[in-house]
Coordinates of C-alpha atoms in Angstrom, one line a residue:
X1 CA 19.3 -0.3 -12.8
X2 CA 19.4 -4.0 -11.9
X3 CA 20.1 -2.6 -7.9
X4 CA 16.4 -0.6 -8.9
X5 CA 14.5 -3.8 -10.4
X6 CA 15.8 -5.9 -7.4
X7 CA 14.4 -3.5 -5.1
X8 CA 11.0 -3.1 -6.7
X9 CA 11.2 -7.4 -6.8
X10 CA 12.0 -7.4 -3.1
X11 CA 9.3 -5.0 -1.9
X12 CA 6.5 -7.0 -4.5
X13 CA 7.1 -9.9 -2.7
X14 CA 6.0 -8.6 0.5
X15 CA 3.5 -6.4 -0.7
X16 CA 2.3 -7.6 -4.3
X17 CA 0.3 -4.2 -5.3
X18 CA 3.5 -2.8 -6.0
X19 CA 4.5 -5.4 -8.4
X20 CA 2.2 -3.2 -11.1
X21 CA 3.1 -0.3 -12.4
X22 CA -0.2 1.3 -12.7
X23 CA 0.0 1.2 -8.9
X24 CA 3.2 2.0 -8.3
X25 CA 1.7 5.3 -10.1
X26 CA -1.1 5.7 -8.1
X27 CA 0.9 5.1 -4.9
X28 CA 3.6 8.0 -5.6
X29 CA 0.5 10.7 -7.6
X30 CA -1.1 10.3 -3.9
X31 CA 1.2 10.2 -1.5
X32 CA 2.0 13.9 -2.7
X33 CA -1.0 14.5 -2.9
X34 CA -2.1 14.1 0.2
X35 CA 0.0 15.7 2.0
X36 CA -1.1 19.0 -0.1
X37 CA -4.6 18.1 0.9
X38 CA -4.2 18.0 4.3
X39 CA -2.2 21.3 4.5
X40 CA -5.0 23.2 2.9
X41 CA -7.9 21.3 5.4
X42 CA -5.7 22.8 8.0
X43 CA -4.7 26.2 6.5
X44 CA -8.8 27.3 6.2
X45 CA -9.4 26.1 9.6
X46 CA -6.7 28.2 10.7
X47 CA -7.2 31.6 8.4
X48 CA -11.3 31.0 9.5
X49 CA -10.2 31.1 13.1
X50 CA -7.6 34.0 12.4
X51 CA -10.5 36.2 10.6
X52 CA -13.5 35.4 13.1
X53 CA -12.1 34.4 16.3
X54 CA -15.4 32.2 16.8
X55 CA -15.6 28.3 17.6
X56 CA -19.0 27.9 16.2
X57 CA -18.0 29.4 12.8
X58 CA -15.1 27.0 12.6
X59 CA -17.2 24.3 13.8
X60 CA -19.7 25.2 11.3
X61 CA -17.3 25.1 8.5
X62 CA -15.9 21.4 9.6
X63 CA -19.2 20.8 9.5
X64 CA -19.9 21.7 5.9
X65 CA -16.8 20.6 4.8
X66 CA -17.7 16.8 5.8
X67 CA -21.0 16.7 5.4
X68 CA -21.2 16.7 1.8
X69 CA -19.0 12.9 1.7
X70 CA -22.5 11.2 3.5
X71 CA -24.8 12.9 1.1
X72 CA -23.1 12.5 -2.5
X73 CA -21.5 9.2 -1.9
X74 CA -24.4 7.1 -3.3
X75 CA -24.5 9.2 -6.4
X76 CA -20.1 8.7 -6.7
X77 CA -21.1 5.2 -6.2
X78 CA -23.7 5.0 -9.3
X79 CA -20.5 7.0 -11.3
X80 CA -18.3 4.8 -10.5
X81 CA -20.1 1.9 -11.6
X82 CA -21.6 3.5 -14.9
X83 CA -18.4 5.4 -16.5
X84 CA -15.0 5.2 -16.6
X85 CA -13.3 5.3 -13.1
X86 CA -9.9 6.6 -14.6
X87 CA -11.5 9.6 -16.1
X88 CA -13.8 10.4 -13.5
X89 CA -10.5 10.7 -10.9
X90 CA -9.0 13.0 -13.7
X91 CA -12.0 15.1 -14.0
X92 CA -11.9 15.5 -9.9
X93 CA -8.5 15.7 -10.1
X94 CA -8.5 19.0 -12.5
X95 CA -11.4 20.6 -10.4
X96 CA -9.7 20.6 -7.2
X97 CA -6.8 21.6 -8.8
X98 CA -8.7 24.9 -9.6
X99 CA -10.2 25.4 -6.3
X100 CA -6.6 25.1 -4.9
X101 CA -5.2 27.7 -7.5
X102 CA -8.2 29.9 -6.2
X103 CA -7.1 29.8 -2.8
X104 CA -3.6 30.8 -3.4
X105 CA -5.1 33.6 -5.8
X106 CA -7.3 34.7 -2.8
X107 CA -5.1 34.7 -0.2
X108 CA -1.9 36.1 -1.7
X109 CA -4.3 39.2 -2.6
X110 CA -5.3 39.2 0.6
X111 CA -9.1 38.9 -0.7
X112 CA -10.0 35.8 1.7
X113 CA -12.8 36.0 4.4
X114 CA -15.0 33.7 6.0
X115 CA -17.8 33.6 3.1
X116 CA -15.2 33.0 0.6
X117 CA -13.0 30.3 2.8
X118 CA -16.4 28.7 3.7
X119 CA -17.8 28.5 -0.6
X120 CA -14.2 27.4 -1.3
X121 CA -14.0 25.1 1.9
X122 CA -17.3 23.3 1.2
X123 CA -16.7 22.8 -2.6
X124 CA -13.6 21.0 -2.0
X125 CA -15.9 18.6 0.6
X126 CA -18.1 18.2 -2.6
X127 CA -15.7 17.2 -4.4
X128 CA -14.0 15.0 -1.7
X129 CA -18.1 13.6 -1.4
X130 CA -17.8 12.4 -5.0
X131 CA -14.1 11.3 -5.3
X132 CA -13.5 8.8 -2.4
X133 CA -16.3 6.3 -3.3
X134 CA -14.5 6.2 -7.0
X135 CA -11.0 6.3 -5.4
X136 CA -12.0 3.3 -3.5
X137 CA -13.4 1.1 -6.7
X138 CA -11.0 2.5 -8.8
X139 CA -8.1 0.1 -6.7
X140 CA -9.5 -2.9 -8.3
X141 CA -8.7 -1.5 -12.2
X142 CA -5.0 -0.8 -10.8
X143 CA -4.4 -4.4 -9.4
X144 CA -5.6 -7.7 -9.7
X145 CA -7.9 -9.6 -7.2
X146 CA -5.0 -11.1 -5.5
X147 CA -3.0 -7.7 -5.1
X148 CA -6.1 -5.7 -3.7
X149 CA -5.1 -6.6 0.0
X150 CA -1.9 -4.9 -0.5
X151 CA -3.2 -2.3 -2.2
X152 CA -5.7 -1.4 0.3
X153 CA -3.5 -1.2 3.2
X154 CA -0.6 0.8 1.4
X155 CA -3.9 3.3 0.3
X156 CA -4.3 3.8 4.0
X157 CA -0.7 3.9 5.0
X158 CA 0.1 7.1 2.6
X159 CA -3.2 8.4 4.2
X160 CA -2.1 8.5 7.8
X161 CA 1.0 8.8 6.9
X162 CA -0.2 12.3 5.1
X163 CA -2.1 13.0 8.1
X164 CA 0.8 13.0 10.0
X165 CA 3.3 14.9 7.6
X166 CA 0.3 17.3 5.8
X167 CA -1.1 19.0 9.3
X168 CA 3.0 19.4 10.6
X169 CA 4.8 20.8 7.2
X170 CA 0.8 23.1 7.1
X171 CA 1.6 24.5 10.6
X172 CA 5.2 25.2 10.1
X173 CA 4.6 26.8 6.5
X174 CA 1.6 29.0 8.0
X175 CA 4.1 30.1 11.3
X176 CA 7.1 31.3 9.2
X177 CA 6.2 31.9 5.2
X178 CA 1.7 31.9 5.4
X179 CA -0.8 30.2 4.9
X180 CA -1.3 30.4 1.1
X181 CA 2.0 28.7 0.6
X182 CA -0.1 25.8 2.1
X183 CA -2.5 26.1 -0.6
X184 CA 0.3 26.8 -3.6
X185 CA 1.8 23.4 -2.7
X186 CA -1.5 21.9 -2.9
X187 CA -2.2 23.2 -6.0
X188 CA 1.3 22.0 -7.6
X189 CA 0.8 18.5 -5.6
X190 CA -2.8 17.8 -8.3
X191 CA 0.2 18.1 -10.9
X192 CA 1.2 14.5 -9.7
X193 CA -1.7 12.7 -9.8
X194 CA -3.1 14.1 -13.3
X195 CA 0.5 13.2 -15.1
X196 CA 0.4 9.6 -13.0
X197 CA -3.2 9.1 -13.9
X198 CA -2.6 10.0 -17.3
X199 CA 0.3 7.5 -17.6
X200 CA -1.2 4.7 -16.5
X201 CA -1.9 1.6 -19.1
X202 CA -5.4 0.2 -18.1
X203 CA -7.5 -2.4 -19.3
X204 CA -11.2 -1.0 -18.1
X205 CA -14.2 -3.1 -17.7
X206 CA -17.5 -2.6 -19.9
X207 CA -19.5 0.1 -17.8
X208 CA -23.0 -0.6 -16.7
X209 CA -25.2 0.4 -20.0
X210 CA -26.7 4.1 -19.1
X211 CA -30.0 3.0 -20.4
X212 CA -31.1 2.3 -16.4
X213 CA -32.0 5.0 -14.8
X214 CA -29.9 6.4 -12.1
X215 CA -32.1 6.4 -8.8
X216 CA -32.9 2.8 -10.1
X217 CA -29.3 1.4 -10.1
X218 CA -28.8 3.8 -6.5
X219 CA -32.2 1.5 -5.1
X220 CA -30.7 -1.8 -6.3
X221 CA -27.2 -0.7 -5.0
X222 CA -29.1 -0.7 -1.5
X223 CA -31.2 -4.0 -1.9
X224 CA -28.1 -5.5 -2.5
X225 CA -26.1 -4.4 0.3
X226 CA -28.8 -5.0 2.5
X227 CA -29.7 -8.7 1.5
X228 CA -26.2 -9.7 1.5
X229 CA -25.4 -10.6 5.1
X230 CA -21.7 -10.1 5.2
X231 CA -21.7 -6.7 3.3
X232 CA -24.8 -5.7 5.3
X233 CA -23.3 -6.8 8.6
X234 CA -19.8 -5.1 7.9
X235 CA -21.7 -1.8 6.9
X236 CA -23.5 -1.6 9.9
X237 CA -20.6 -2.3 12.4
X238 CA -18.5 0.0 10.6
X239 CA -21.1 2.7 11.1
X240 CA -21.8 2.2 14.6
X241 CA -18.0 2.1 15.5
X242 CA -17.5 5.4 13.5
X243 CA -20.4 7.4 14.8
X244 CA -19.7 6.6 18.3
X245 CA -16.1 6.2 18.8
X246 CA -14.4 7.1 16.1
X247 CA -15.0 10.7 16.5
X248 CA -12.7 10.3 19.4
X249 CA -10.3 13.0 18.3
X250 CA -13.0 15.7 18.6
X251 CA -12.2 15.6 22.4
X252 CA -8.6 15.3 22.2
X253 CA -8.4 19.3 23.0
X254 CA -10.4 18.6 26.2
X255 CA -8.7 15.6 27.2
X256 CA -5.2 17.5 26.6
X257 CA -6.1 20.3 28.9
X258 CA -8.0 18.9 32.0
X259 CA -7.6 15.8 32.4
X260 CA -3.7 15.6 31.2
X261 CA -3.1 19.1 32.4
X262 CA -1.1 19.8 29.1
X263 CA -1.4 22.1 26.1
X264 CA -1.0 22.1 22.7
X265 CA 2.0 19.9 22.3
X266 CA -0.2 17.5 24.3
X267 CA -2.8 17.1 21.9
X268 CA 0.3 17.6 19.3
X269 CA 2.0 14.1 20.6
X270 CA -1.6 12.4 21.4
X271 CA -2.4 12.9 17.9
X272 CA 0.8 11.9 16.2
X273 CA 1.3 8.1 18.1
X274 CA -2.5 7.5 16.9
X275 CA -1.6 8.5 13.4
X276 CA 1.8 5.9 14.0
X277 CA -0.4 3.3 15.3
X278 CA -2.7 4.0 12.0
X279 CA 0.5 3.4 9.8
X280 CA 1.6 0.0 11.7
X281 CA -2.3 -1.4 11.2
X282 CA -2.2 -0.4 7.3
X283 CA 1.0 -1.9 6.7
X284 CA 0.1 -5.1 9.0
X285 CA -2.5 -5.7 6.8
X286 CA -0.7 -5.3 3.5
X287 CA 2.1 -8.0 4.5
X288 CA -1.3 -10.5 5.4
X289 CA -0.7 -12.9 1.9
X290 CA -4.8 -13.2 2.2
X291 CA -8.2 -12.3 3.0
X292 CA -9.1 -15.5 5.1
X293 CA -9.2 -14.4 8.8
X294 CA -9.7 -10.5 8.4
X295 CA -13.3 -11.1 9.2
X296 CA -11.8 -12.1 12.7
X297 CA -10.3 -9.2 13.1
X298 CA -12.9 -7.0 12.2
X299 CA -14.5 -8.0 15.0
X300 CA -11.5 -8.2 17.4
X301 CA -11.1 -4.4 16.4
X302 CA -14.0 -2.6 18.3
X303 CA -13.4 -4.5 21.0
X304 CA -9.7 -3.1 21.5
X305 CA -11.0 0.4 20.5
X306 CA -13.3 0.4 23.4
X307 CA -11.0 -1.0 25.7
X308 CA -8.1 1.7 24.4
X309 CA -10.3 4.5 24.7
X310 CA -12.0 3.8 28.4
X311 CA -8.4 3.4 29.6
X312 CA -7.2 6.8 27.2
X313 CA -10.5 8.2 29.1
X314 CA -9.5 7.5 32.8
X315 CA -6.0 7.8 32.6
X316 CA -3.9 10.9 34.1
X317 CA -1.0 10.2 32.7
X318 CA 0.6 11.1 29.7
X319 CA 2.4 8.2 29.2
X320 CA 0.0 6.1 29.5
X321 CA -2.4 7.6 27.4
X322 CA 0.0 7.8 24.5
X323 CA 0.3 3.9 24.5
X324 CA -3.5 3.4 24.2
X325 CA -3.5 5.8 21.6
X326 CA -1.3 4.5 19.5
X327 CA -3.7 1.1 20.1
X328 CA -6.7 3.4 19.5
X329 CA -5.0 4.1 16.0
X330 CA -4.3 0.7 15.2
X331 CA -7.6 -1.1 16.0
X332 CA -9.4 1.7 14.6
X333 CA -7.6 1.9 11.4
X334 CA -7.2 -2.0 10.8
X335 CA -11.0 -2.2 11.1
X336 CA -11.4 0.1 8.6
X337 CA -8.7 -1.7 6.0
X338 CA -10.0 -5.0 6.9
X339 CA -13.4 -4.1 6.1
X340 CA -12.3 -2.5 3.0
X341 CA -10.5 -5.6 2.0
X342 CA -13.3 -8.0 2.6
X343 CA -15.7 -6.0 1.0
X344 CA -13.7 -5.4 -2.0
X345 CA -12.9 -8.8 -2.4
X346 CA -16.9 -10.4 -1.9
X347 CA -18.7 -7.7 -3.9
X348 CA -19.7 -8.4 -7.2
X349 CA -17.6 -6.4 -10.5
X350 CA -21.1 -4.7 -11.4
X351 CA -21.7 -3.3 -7.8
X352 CA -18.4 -2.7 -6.8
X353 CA -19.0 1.6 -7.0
X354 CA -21.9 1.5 -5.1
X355 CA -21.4 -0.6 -2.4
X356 CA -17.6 1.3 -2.0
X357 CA -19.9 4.3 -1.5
X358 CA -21.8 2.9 0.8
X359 CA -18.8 2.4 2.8
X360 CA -17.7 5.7 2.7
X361 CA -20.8 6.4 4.2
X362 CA -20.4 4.4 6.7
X363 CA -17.1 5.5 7.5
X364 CA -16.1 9.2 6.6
X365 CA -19.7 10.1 6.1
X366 CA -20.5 9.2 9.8
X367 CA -17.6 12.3 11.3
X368 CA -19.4 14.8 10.8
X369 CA -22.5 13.5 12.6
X370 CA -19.9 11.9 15.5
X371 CA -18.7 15.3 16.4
X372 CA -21.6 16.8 16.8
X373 CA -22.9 14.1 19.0
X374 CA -19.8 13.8 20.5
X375 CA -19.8 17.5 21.2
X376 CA -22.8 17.9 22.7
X377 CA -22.5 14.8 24.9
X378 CA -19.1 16.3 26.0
X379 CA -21.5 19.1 26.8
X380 CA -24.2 17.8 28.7
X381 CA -22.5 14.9 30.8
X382 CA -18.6 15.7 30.4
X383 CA -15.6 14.3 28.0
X384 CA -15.0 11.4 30.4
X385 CA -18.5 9.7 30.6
X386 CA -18.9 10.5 26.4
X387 CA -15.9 7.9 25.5
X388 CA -16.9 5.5 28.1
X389 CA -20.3 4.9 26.6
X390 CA -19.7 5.6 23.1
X391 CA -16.9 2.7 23.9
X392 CA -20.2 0.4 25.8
X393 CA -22.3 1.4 22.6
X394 CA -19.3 -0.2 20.3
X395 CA -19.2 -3.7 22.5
X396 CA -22.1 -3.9 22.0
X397 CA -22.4 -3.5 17.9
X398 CA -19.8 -5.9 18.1
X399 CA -21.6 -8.6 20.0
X400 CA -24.3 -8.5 17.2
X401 CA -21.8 -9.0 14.8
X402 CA -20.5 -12.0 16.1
X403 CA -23.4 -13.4 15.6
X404 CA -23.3 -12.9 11.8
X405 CA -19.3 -14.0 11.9
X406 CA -20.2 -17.8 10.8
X407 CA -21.8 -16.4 7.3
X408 CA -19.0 -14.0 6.9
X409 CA -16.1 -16.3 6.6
X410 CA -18.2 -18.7 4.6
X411 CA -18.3 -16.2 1.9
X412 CA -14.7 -15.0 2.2
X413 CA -14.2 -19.4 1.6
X414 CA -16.4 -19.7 -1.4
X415 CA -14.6 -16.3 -2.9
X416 CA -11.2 -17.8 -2.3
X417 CA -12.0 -21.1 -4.0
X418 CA -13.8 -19.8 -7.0

């Protein structure tokens, strides 16, 4: 026991969101969690394929399944900031459960088809839609002010580190036992999180009173993210980066095959050292002891993502290309945490939700609209000249962010001294 508490001391000193136990909750409910989700993203992608043998069904579906996290996050947002975030994740929580249990149902009686995997599919992108904007606010009622650096960057390291783990246990589970195993260890993985969520010992905030109607509290959400300079400016960088180059991975197939001449082991080991370099930038950001100088990196980040992925985009070499992505996956993901943190840290209690959802928006909401654009670019003018000025387009978001750097580090300085 005291060889356990010395541990869990050791480890809170470097990262201090594990010092509480409500986290320490969160953190293991998740990580399993995770994993399962992944393995089902990729088991209905895979059984679509199997059952239509069409790229513009599955496209469709990835589609559909995304879509629905740009176009519900601002009503998450309102929920998060009007009821209870703890019981919203366990409501979420139990309905993806369900959907999970149907797909095992489905599949094992061999009942799945492309209508069914498609309803099923695009529910569970509902309900991702409404439960990453509260997952995102809900951090704050796990860990103090202090601790939500840590947190934030551990959050993200479980997630690559499930992206990683989920897609490779998925694919060997589908090859040798099927693909509704996949979804039968998703469905037993919700088990975690409800029993962690349920053990937690929180002390909630007052919620914003319901009398205010909710399109009212969505349009103030807005003026407020708009009128404050360093939210706004983040918001709008993180957009721009994630529209135009963080959809990236959409042409990793093309890039495998003719320009590194490989197959899919290429695009198996391209993808795998950016999810490492993902990992590295989450947990680099959870040993920072504070927020003062993230908004340096911030910027500093699409700079080194366009730089990575011109050099990914010319390069012949396999080598070569797996070092830049595994900077690809660091910049890109270290922007993303560091904008999380500073956000999370600047935003006022009572807007927290919505501005959360706005950054879901701005991040996951943007992928489906990225592929597309990135598709059809790919198209039109070829894989190669689609990075490179998707990369020019990100330079030069970041140069009008500069600008806006002075006022953003001015309010990270009057946070930390209040």
């Amino acid at each position: 026991m005291n060889v356990q508490a010395n541990l869990w001391f050791q480890l809170g000193q470097q990262l201090p969101a594990l010092r509480s136990r409500n986290y320490r909750l969160y953190f293991a409910g998740q990580s399993l969690s995770m994993i399962g989700n992944f393995m089902t993203q990729l088991a209905i992608l895979w059984l679509i394929y199997r059952l239509t043998d069409s790229a513009l069904l599955l496209g469709i579906a990835g589609f559909l399944s995304q879509l629905p996290v740009f176009a519900l996050a601002p009503i998450s947002g309102v929920l998060a900031d009007r009821y209870n975030r703890q019981h919203l994740m366990l409501v979420l929580q139990f309905l993806g459960m369900i959907i999970s249990i149907s797909l095992t149902v489905f599949t094992f009686l061999s009942w799945t088809n492309f209508w069914v995997l498609l309803g099923l599919g695009t529910v569970l992108g509902v309900l991702k839609g409404l439960d990453v904007p509260i997952r995102h606010a809900f951090v704050i009622d796990v860990v103090n002010l202090e601790a939500v650096n840590s947190a934030i960057s551990l959050n993200y390291a479980f997630l690559h580190t499930a992206r990683l783990l989920g897609p490779g246990i998925g694919g060997i589970l589908i090859a040798t036992a099927g693909a509704g195993f996949c979804f039968l260890f998703d469905s037993i993985s919700y088990i975690a999180v409800i029993v962690a969520l349920l053990a937690m010992r929180l002390t909630i905030a007052p919620s914003e009173s319901a009398a205010i109607a909710p399109w009212q509290k969505l349009q103030e959400g807005f003026q407020y993210a708009y009128q404050v300079v360093p939210i706004r400016a983040i918001l709008v960088l993180l957009a721009t980066v994630s529209l135009v180059n963080m959809s990236y991975p959409t042409l990793l197939p093309i890039v495998s095959v003719e320009t590194l001449q490989g197959g899919a082991d290429t695009l198996g080991f391209l993808t795998a050292a950016g999810a490492m370099g993902s990992v590295v930038a989450s947990l680099y950001v959870g040993w920072r002891k504070d927020v003062l100088g993230l908004d340096r990196l911030i910027a500093l980040c699409p700079v080194l993502l366009a730089i990575g992925i011109i050099i990914f985009s010319l390069s012949s070499v396999l080598w070569l290309s797996l070092l830049v992505m595994v900077l690809v996956g660091w910049s890109s993901t270290l922007q993303v945490a560091a904008s999380n943190t500073v956000l999370q840290f600047i935003v006022e209690d009572s807007k927290r939700g919505r501005v959360m959802s706005f950054y879901t928006m701005c991040f996951m909401g943007m992928a489906p609209f990225g592929n597309l654009l990135a598709g059809s670019l790919a198209a039109a003018i070829g894989a190669t000249n689609t990075l490179i000025i998707g990369s020019g387009v990100c330079l030069l978001g970041t140069w009008v962010f500069i600008q806006q750097l002075p006022i953003i580090t001015k309010a990270i300085q009057v946070k930390t001294n209040t």
